Amino acid sequence: MENHSARYSQAAVRPAGPLARRYAVFVRVRLAILGLLALFLVVAFTLDVFTGPAALSPISVINGLLHPENLPGPVRYILFNVRLPYAIMAVLVGASLGLAGAEMQTVLNNSLASPFTLGVSAAATLGASLVLVFGLASIGLPQEVIMPASAFALAAMAAMLIHFLAQTRTNGADGVVLFGIALVFAINSVVALLQFVADADTLQQIVFWGMGSFSRSTWPKIAIVAAVLVIAFPISLRNVWKLTALRAGDAQAESLGIDTNRLRRNVMLRASLLAAVAVSFVGTIGFVGLVGPHIARLLLGEDHRFFLPGAALAGALILSLASVASKTIIPGLIIPVGIVTSIVGVPLFLSLLMTRDRRI
Amino acid sequence: MSGLIVRHLSAGYSKRQVIRDLSLPAVPAGTLLGLLGPNASGKSTLLRAIAGQGRSSGQIELNDEDLNLLSHAKRATLVGYLPQSLPGTTSLVAYEAVMAACRAVQPNFREATVEDAIESTFDDLGIRHLALERMSHLSGGQRQMVGLAQVLVRRPQLLLLDEPTSALDLRWQLSVISAVRRMLEKSRAVGVIAIHDINLAIRTCDQLAVLDRGEIIASGLAANVITPEVIARAYGVSSRVETCSRGIPFVLADGTLG
């Protein structure tokens, strides 16, 4: 009995100082980690701009960026129409996918949720393939516009389907991810059917689209992806407390007066918009939306004030590094970056899953 | 009057009505009403209905204010409802879980106000040592304490607690109930608690109400409510109600009936 009360009172006395001050240390560490992630991203971005099949020295790249008027025409073209758009697109798409994955994982309460595993990316591929095969250019819009629009429409439909299923929740949270996997298989078989009926040229385009690449990056596309991210991110930040409260449990969040169904619907809409816009311009890029949030969760925990920016930064960092790798693995050749993220993503994801059991 | 009034309340799910035309004794400010009853007797449904969750109709007044007329958000600032399920195992630390609960409901609170509220809540419950632990490292009972902290931190005027002691050992059961009582007295709030331990309820609640299949079969002071007949009807067990050395009744269950 005495032992017992000694244990309890000891436990109750041990920590000294106000909790707020001790918690502030947590906050400072997390801000420092966010700062480090941002720093790494800057380094990765710089590397990304410096590397490429055209052997430009770092000094000539820096000079070219500072004084573009002095550059010879071809070099200026490479710098401003290839290197920079590639590198910026990598950052934007990575951040979009990381943020989308993080929010999906929170509202579906499943760390396997991501635009890729839930079939949002596959649906975007289907949308693009439909346009490529049936050439919907007859409605009078250029393919440049129709293809992303169609990819987006199907991606959004997939996201709504998943949301509907999550809402009925007869199968629990795992059911949603299983449904996502089923959706991926179903969509892939339709894409395969389209590939079968497509002519050789179209087939090549579909396959290449599915691989995910920055080679289609142009400044207007970058502006659209950036605009969606700039609009979506502050809305995400406005919901950080609700999302954090949701992590403690659905019933808990509801008891706080949070309309969890509405929150879920809005987040799924926003996340699928982010993911769909990103993949509709660059094609399928897997695992970034899955691994980015995992890294952020390990480093920063699940206070969404830090988790969401962290997931966006981690996603951007991964994709920037993948872009560098896609240009350096085979010298003189740019491998589609989606292949790199898949090759690197699977082992990275598995190792994160294993460390998670120890750390969390 | 100041306090909680529940009259002619019906509630349930779309296909099944769980409670029909139920009225509770008036619960004055600063006091605690204990809800007893077997599993599936409607205790949780009743608490959820008062909290404004699920379908319900009837009169629910808190300090002369009709809760059904309030918005979702406004109702959440007045009513603190602790669900029966424990908070999940997340990588959030307890401090963050409680802060998020406070911020999500009261976005306009100043930072210092929130910090003070969290600090005193952890102290009241005696769980200061858990504040910076990850929820995934806590035991079920410890998470239940954090769940309760999420409710108490908002200083609600009406506390609805669905079996807050289900995962707790003896010592924590008592400290939870006394922390709740202190808060009720300090802020003149009203408490309704669903509880399985009849003897704990007798000792700690001001009034009791016994539910059976969605109906109140007895309510009022413990001495009037807790009889072998009521217990037999609600739980289907034979029992003796005796008096302890301090003069408080206690229940001994002897066996199942029929």
XYZ file of C-alpha atoms in Angstrom:
618
model
C 0.000 0.000 0.000
C 2.763 2.394 0.976
C 4.725 1.465 -2.096
C 1.689 2.175 -4.145
C 1.032 5.666 -2.882
C 4.762 6.452 -3.055
C 4.725 5.466 -6.698
C 1.724 7.627 -7.458
C 2.884 10.697 -5.562
C 6.380 10.420 -6.983
C 4.960 10.307 -10.466
C 2.821 13.313 -9.721
C 5.671 15.420 -8.372
C 8.538 14.578 -10.695
C 8.245 17.194 -13.491
C 9.068 20.736 -12.488
C 8.106 24.043 -14.065
C 4.977 25.062 -15.921
C 3.854 22.642 -18.627
C 3.519 25.458 -21.132
C 7.194 26.271 -20.836
C 8.220 22.643 -21.177
C 5.923 22.201 -24.134
C 7.487 25.292 -25.717
C 10.717 23.289 -25.996
C 8.807 20.754 -28.099
C 7.574 23.559 -30.303
C 11.039 25.025 -30.758
C 12.488 21.636 -31.725
C 9.733 21.166 -34.280
C 10.227 24.612 -35.753
C 13.942 23.834 -36.031
C 13.152 20.559 -37.827
C 10.849 22.427 -40.226
C 13.658 24.914 -40.834
C 16.097 22.093 -41.555
C 13.646 20.465 -43.973
C 13.296 23.808 -45.769
C 17.074 24.158 -45.909
C 17.483 20.661 -47.356
C 14.797 21.499 -49.901
C 16.727 24.584 -51.016
C 19.873 22.466 -51.400
C 18.008 19.746 -53.323
C 16.360 22.351 -55.562
C 19.732 23.944 -56.301
C 21.232 20.556 -57.142
C 18.240 19.872 -59.374
C 18.868 23.087 -61.323
C 22.579 22.300 -61.595
C 22.172 18.771 -62.965
C 21.091 17.703 -66.401
C 22.261 16.104 -69.627
C 23.532 19.456 -70.907
C 26.822 19.865 -69.084
C 26.445 23.362 -67.683
C 28.866 24.202 -64.882
C 27.328 25.464 -61.642
C 29.087 28.799 -62.196
C 27.586 29.253 -65.618
C 24.161 28.341 -64.205
C 24.478 30.948 -61.459
C 25.780 33.562 -63.895
C 23.005 32.671 -66.286
C 20.342 33.072 -63.587
C 21.767 36.425 -62.501
C 22.427 37.805 -65.979
C 20.225 35.951 -68.449
C 20.822 38.614 -71.113
C 24.487 37.515 -71.440
C 23.626 33.885 -72.163
C 23.859 32.277 -75.577
C 20.397 31.357 -76.873
C 20.496 27.542 -76.441
C 21.860 27.761 -72.904
C 19.218 30.296 -71.942
C 16.589 27.971 -73.379
C 17.885 25.027 -71.373
C 18.010 27.055 -68.201
C 14.637 28.793 -68.416
C 12.576 26.272 -70.363
C 13.987 23.003 -69.046
C 15.989 23.175 -65.842
C 13.989 25.748 -63.890
C 10.515 24.517 -64.871
C 11.541 20.907 -64.071
C 12.926 21.846 -60.688
C 10.056 24.128 -59.701
C 7.465 21.608 -60.867
C 9.199 18.935 -58.760
C 8.898 21.127 -55.653
C 5.265 22.084 -56.296
C 4.042 18.597 -57.177
C 5.947 17.067 -54.260
C 4.464 19.591 -51.843
C 0.938 19.073 -53.246
C 1.155 15.292 -52.991
C 2.716 15.412 -49.523
C 0.029 17.745 -48.215
C -2.776 15.777 -49.890
C -1.461 12.478 -48.501
C -1.121 13.882 -44.990
C -4.675 15.194 -44.913
C -6.110 11.996 -46.402
C -4.280 9.912 -43.807
C -5.699 12.032 -41.007
C -9.345 12.087 -42.070
C -9.399 8.423 -43.045
C -7.424 7.534 -39.909
C -5.179 5.293 -41.986
C -1.493 5.824 -42.618
C -1.717 3.836 -45.844
C -4.006 6.414 -47.441
C -2.525 8.565 -50.193
C -3.571 9.827 -53.612
C -1.656 6.894 -55.096
C -2.972 4.045 -52.930
C -6.569 5.303 -53.017
C -6.676 5.294 -56.810
C -6.781 9.065 -57.323
C -3.596 8.924 -59.399
C -4.818 5.917 -61.360
C -8.082 7.716 -62.086
C -6.107 10.695 -63.400
C -4.232 8.346 -65.735
C -7.554 6.981 -66.954
C -8.818 10.501 -67.602
C -5.734 11.382 -69.600
C -5.868 8.082 -71.502
C -9.497 8.637 -72.473
C -8.583 11.949 -74.061
C -5.557 10.442 -75.819
C -7.540 7.520 -77.245
C -10.824 9.157 -78.125
C -9.288 12.533 -78.988
C -11.903 14.760 -77.457
C -10.302 17.731 -79.227
C -13.529 18.041 -81.221
C -15.073 20.156 -78.435
C -12.764 22.906 -79.572
C -10.298 23.108 -76.735
C -6.612 22.287 -77.156
C -5.460 18.901 -75.842
C -3.204 20.767 -73.392
C -6.333 21.892 -71.583
C -8.617 18.899 -72.072
C -6.160 16.283 -70.881
C -5.499 17.773 -67.440
C -9.203 18.653 -67.146
C -10.254 15.090 -67.895
C -7.563 13.688 -65.596
C -8.782 15.998 -62.878
C -12.453 15.134 -63.378
C -11.837 11.414 -62.992
C -9.465 11.895 -60.074
C -12.086 13.959 -58.281
C -14.717 11.296 -58.995
C -12.465 8.626 -57.495
C -11.924 10.778 -54.425
C -15.657 11.300 -53.972
C -16.290 7.582 -54.314
C -13.743 6.934 -51.577
C -15.231 9.643 -49.422
C -18.679 8.127 -49.802
C -17.352 4.771 -48.706
C -15.460 6.263 -45.774
C -18.674 7.924 -44.659
C -20.699 4.732 -44.583
C -17.780 3.182 -42.691
C -19.290 -0.251 -42.573
C -15.858 -1.768 -43.126
C -13.939 0.551 -40.871
C -10.926 2.573 -41.926
C -9.118 -0.451 -43.371
C -12.020 -1.050 -45.708
C -11.397 2.319 -47.324
C -7.820 1.489 -48.229
C -8.826 -1.967 -49.459
C -11.456 -0.275 -51.602
C -8.769 2.082 -52.919
C -6.619 -0.873 -53.916
C -9.581 -2.514 -55.646
C -10.207 0.775 -57.433
C -6.583 0.894 -58.615
C -6.895 -2.591 -60.093
C -10.228 -1.813 -61.732
C -8.957 1.424 -63.271
C -5.726 -0.190 -64.428
C -7.691 -2.840 -66.275
C -9.732 -0.161 -68.048
C -6.513 1.670 -68.928
C -5.122 -1.635 -70.242
C -8.228 -2.015 -72.387
C -7.710 1.500 -73.758
C -4.072 0.673 -74.458
C -5.193 -2.420 -76.335
C -7.495 -0.503 -78.674
C -5.113 2.458 -79.070
C -2.838 2.801 -82.070
C 0.912 2.534 -81.571
C 1.503 6.261 -81.266
C -1.260 6.787 -78.717
C -0.168 3.696 -76.811
C 3.267 5.194 -76.421
C 1.786 8.428 -75.134
C -0.407 6.632 -72.583
C 2.487 4.534 -71.311
C 4.733 7.567 -71.063
C 2.027 9.572 -69.297
C 1.655 6.790 -66.772
C 5.333 6.917 -65.936
C 5.220 10.418 -64.578
C 7.679 12.974 -65.866
C 8.440 16.660 -65.604
C 9.209 16.886 -69.296
C 5.806 18.468 -69.954
C 6.418 21.251 -67.456
C 5.706 24.707 -68.811
C 5.367 27.999 -66.991
C 1.537 28.192 -67.368
C 1.190 24.671 -65.919
C 3.504 25.624 -63.075
C 1.345 28.655 -62.406
C -1.798 26.488 -62.139
C -0.224 23.945 -59.775
C 1.227 26.789 -57.697
C -2.105 28.593 -57.573
C -3.945 25.504 -56.323
C -1.292 24.921 -53.681
C -1.316 28.565 -52.602
C -5.105 28.495 -52.245
C -5.355 25.053 -50.604
C -2.545 25.374 -48.089
C -3.956 28.266 -46.017
C -7.347 26.509 -45.916
C -5.590 23.421 -44.593
C -3.858 25.539 -41.970
C -7.194 26.989 -40.869
C -8.312 23.458 -39.971
C -5.198 22.365 -38.081
C -6.877 22.242 -34.672
C -9.859 20.303 -35.927
C -7.602 17.838 -37.713
C -5.420 17.449 -34.642
C -8.529 16.894 -32.506
C -9.688 14.279 -35.001
C -6.512 12.286 -34.342
C -7.721 11.690 -30.783
C -10.768 9.893 -32.195
C -13.969 10.432 -34.123
C -16.260 10.365 -31.084
C -13.913 12.764 -29.282
C -13.924 15.201 -32.199
C -17.695 15.009 -32.523
C -18.081 15.730 -28.819
C -16.149 18.942 -29.482
C -18.880 20.054 -31.856
C -16.790 19.283 -34.934
C -18.900 18.118 -37.856
C -16.587 15.236 -38.757
C -18.468 14.270 -41.903
C -18.241 17.787 -43.256
C -14.590 18.071 -42.287
C -13.887 14.758 -44.008
C -15.722 15.753 -47.169
C -13.977 19.121 -47.410
C -10.557 17.644 -46.769
C -11.055 14.843 -49.314
C -12.229 17.394 -51.889
C -9.284 19.674 -51.242
C -6.742 16.853 -51.132
C -8.034 15.324 -54.338
C -7.981 18.724 -56.032
C -4.334 19.104 -55.015
C -3.410 15.591 -56.094
C -5.475 15.621 -59.267
C -4.058 18.932 -60.509
C -0.530 17.771 -59.735
C -0.776 14.386 -61.433
C -2.787 15.671 -64.367
C 0.223 17.710 -65.502
C 3.066 15.351 -64.664
C 1.449 11.894 -64.788
C 1.552 9.173 -62.154
C 4.087 9.807 -59.418
C 3.638 7.248 -56.689
C 4.744 7.026 -53.081
C 5.519 10.713 -52.550
C 2.079 11.284 -51.050
C 2.566 8.203 -48.888
C 6.174 8.550 -47.763
C 6.203 12.347 -47.314
C 3.583 12.303 -44.532
C 5.293 9.305 -42.904
C 8.590 11.161 -42.700
C 6.826 14.241 -41.340
C 5.008 12.163 -38.730
C 8.214 10.536 -37.532
C 10.037 13.868 -37.322
C 7.265 16.157 -36.107
C 4.452 14.122 -34.570
C 0.842 14.777 -35.450
C 0.186 18.285 -34.225
C -1.076 19.476 -37.595
C 0.433 22.942 -37.168
C 3.751 21.215 -37.860
C 2.646 17.988 -39.485
C 0.978 19.562 -42.536
C 3.809 21.979 -43.481
C 6.266 19.179 -42.681
C 4.496 16.737 -45.004
C 4.489 19.329 -47.807
C 8.206 20.053 -47.300
C 9.081 16.352 -47.070
C 7.112 15.615 -50.255
C 8.851 18.451 -52.085
C 12.250 17.300 -50.820
C 11.669 13.688 -51.901
C 10.549 14.686 -55.369
C 13.410 17.160 -55.809
C 15.921 14.474 -54.867
C 14.134 11.983 -57.133
C 14.399 14.521 -59.951
C 18.142 14.851 -59.357
C 18.432 11.061 -59.342
C 16.406 10.735 -62.539
C 19.015 12.852 -64.297
C 22.118 11.260 -62.804
C 21.401 7.485 -62.663
C 22.037 7.110 -66.396
C 24.316 9.985 -67.509
C 22.959 11.867 -70.472
C 19.466 10.454 -70.062
C 16.463 11.611 -68.039
C 14.524 8.677 -66.637
C 10.819 9.451 -66.014
C 10.755 10.537 -62.394
C 7.763 8.333 -61.568
C 9.998 5.298 -62.130
C 12.536 6.687 -59.664
C 9.955 7.385 -56.960
C 8.578 3.868 -57.292
C 12.019 2.236 -57.152
C 13.086 4.310 -54.154
C 9.626 4.615 -52.617
C 8.912 0.951 -51.946
C 12.005 0.192 -49.815
C 11.745 3.585 -48.131
C 8.127 2.945 -47.283
C 8.845 -0.531 -45.938
C 11.652 0.756 -43.728
C 9.402 3.518 -42.425
C 6.706 0.963 -41.619
C 9.199 -1.094 -39.652
C 10.675 1.836 -37.740
C 7.180 3.096 -37.036
C 6.425 0.066 -34.903
C 9.370 0.937 -32.724
C 9.016 4.677 -32.606
C 5.317 5.380 -32.335
C -34.073 27.343 -12.162
C -30.350 26.964 -12.627
C -29.420 23.438 -13.526
C -30.399 20.809 -16.041
C -33.951 19.910 -17.002
C -34.684 17.012 -19.353
C -38.305 16.269 -20.192
C -40.141 14.068 -22.677
C -36.940 13.131 -24.462
C -37.024 10.582 -27.266
C -33.895 9.474 -29.059
C -32.369 6.634 -31.022
C -31.197 5.663 -34.454
C -33.022 5.946 -37.744
C -34.492 2.456 -37.452
C -34.659 1.914 -33.721
C -35.920 4.224 -31.022
C -33.856 3.614 -27.891
C -35.500 5.969 -25.419
C -39.063 7.266 -25.561
C -40.615 10.128 -23.638
C -37.984 10.048 -20.906
C -37.816 12.653 -18.128
C -34.985 13.040 -15.650
C -35.211 14.546 -12.160
C -34.064 18.173 -12.194
C -30.304 18.371 -11.602
C -29.383 21.552 -9.676
C -26.180 23.450 -10.496
C -23.124 22.090 -8.719
C -24.503 18.548 -8.351
C -23.940 15.185 -10.000
C -26.578 12.779 -11.315
C -25.540 9.141 -11.721
C -27.109 7.060 -14.487
C -27.290 3.363 -13.654
C -28.630 0.527 -15.728
C -27.616 -2.634 -17.549
C -25.812 -2.707 -20.888
C -27.938 -1.401 -23.772
C -30.418 0.275 -21.415
C -29.992 3.625 -23.209
C -27.484 5.424 -20.977
C -25.156 6.344 -23.830
C -28.026 7.295 -26.131
C -29.411 9.563 -23.418
C -26.068 11.291 -22.887
C -25.532 11.672 -26.626
C -28.997 13.149 -27.034
C -28.361 15.732 -24.299
C -25.018 16.516 -25.967
C -26.876 17.134 -29.216
C -25.613 14.113 -31.118
C -27.858 11.780 -33.056
C -31.606 12.160 -33.559
C -33.661 13.301 -30.612
C -36.688 15.343 -29.671
C -37.836 16.756 -26.363
C -37.025 19.468 -23.887
C -33.414 19.984 -22.747
C -32.779 23.131 -20.727
C -29.547 24.223 -19.077
C -29.824 27.228 -16.745
C -33.105 28.232 -18.440
C -31.553 28.059 -21.898
C -33.045 25.670 -24.462
C -30.032 23.699 -25.730
C -31.874 22.533 -28.836
C -32.074 26.132 -30.064
C -28.301 26.614 -29.930
C -25.930 26.138 -32.844
C -23.631 23.110 -32.900
C -20.626 25.256 -32.031
C -22.296 27.228 -29.255
C -23.671 24.049 -27.706
C -20.164 22.564 -27.721
C -18.875 25.486 -25.650
C -21.519 24.849 -22.955
C -21.635 21.075 -22.974
C -18.660 18.811 -22.376
C -19.409 15.256 -23.475
C -16.966 12.434 -22.824
C -17.688 9.533 -25.195
C -17.412 5.989 -23.961
C -14.660 5.082 -26.427
C -11.117 5.899 -25.351
C -9.025 8.439 -27.261
C -6.944 6.790 -29.979
C -3.286 5.841 -29.849
C -1.694 8.635 -31.833
C 1.754 10.140 -31.802
C 0.242 13.314 -30.319
C 1.472 14.082 -26.840
C -1.272 14.426 -24.224
C -0.678 18.170 -23.958
C -1.363 18.596 -27.691
C -4.500 16.456 -27.603
C -5.909 18.601 -24.810
C -4.787 21.842 -26.453
C -6.416 20.832 -29.743
C -9.671 20.052 -27.900
C -9.618 23.512 -26.348
C -8.606 25.339 -29.530
C -11.045 23.516 -31.796
C -13.966 24.571 -29.601
C -12.746 27.957 -28.380
C -10.675 29.408 -31.247
C -10.916 32.869 -29.732
C -9.293 32.055 -26.389
C -6.034 33.869 -25.778
C -2.899 31.731 -25.702
C -2.286 32.403 -22.004
C -5.883 31.462 -21.163
C -5.508 28.143 -22.956
C -2.166 27.435 -21.283
C -3.558 28.171 -17.829
C -6.621 26.011 -18.465
C -4.479 23.073 -19.627
C -2.094 23.459 -16.712
C -4.799 23.459 -14.056
C -6.713 20.611 -15.726
C -3.659 18.349 -15.686
C -3.095 19.287 -12.053
C -6.742 18.735 -11.071
C -6.668 15.241 -12.538
C -3.195 14.514 -11.158
C -1.782 13.611 -14.579
C 0.815 16.346 -14.953
C 3.485 13.659 -15.400
C 1.703 12.387 -18.551
C 1.467 15.763 -20.285
C 4.435 15.342 -22.600
C 4.043 11.619 -23.262
C 2.847 10.377 -26.638
C -0.716 9.052 -26.493
C 0.523 5.842 -28.105
C 2.771 5.251 -25.103
C -0.057 5.584 -22.571
C -2.146 2.782 -21.095
C -5.890 2.604 -21.690
C -6.610 4.111 -18.297
C -4.150 6.925 -18.863
C -5.732 7.721 -22.220
C -9.101 7.795 -20.506
C -7.706 10.435 -18.139
C -6.471 12.467 -21.110
C -9.913 12.122 -22.701
C -11.435 13.527 -19.547
C -8.876 16.353 -19.558
C -10.032 17.170 -23.119
C -13.524 17.709 -21.737
C -12.683 19.483 -18.471
C -10.212 21.912 -20.055
C -13.087 23.734 -21.751
C -14.805 24.474 -18.418
C -18.237 23.391 -19.680
C -21.411 24.268 -17.800
C -22.777 20.767 -18.350
C -20.596 17.680 -18.008
C -21.815 14.464 -19.628
C -19.507 11.576 -18.830
C -20.074 8.155 -20.360
C -18.383 5.664 -18.056
C -15.298 7.757 -17.358
C -13.971 5.176 -14.917
C -14.365 2.029 -17.036
C -10.618 1.594 -17.676
C -9.352 2.902 -14.358
C -8.005 1.194 -11.274
C -9.456 1.893 -7.852
C -7.300 4.861 -7.023
C -7.857 6.631 -10.337
C -11.606 5.950 -10.199
C -11.782 7.874 -6.956
C -9.499 10.668 -8.083
C -11.472 11.131 -11.320
C -14.776 11.369 -9.488
C -13.421 13.772 -6.900
C -11.827 15.942 -9.605
C -15.199 16.051 -11.378
C -16.979 16.937 -8.131
C -14.509 19.722 -7.372
C -15.018 21.169 -10.826
C -18.806 21.019 -10.535
C -18.730 22.823 -7.207
C -16.175 25.401 -8.311
C -17.871 26.427 -11.525
C -21.457 25.629 -10.435
C -21.764 23.256 -13.369
C -24.110 20.291 -13.763
C -22.815 16.739 -14.102
C -24.454 13.591 -15.477
C -22.379 10.438 -15.317
C -23.132 6.974 -16.673
C -21.511 4.470 -14.388
C -21.480 0.704 -13.872
C -20.223 0.538 -10.293
C -23.375 0.916 -8.183
C -21.522 1.354 -4.892
C -19.233 4.004 -6.335
C -22.312 5.781 -7.680
C -24.079 5.672 -4.307
C -21.102 7.236 -2.570
C -20.285 9.939 -5.109
C -23.495 11.071 -6.822
C -26.078 13.447 -5.363
C -28.934 11.734 -7.191
C -29.321 8.501 -9.099
C -31.516 7.442 -11.993
C -31.868 3.809 -13.055
C -32.564 3.054 -16.692
C -34.019 -0.112 -18.079
C -34.861 -0.561 -21.754
C -34.956 3.168 -22.347
C -37.131 4.016 -19.361
C -36.351 5.505 -15.972
C -37.547 2.931 -13.433
C -36.391 4.814 -10.327
C -34.794 8.167 -9.619
C -33.937 10.441 -6.741
C -31.752 10.075 -3.650
C -29.686 6.910 -3.426
C -31.488 5.670 -0.308
C -34.824 5.762 -2.152
C -33.565 4.446 -5.478
C -31.320 1.567 -4.526
C -33.573 -1.277 -3.402
C -33.371 -5.011 -4.134
C -36.576 -4.671 -6.187
C -35.150 -1.974 -8.479
C -31.897 -3.867 -8.908
C -33.769 -7.078 -9.667
C -35.884 -5.339 -12.292
C -32.971 -3.520 -13.969
C -30.201 -6.106 -13.819
C -32.058 -9.370 -13.240
C -30.001 -10.230 -10.181
C -30.932 -10.937 -6.589
C -29.165 -8.643 -4.161
C -28.998 -7.327 -0.632
C -28.758 -3.656 0.214
C -26.924 -3.281 3.511
C -25.498 -0.360 5.408
C -21.774 0.090 5.813
C -20.037 1.176 9.007
C -20.381 4.797 7.915
C -24.096 4.505 7.389
C -23.938 4.503 3.586
C -25.947 1.820 1.772
C -24.038 -0.694 -0.300
C -25.177 -3.416 -2.663
C -24.162 -7.057 -2.628
C -25.212 -8.994 -5.704
C -25.990 -12.623 -4.864
C -26.978 -14.301 -8.083
C -28.821 -14.045 -11.360
C -32.586 -14.317 -11.451
C -34.630 -16.424 -13.824
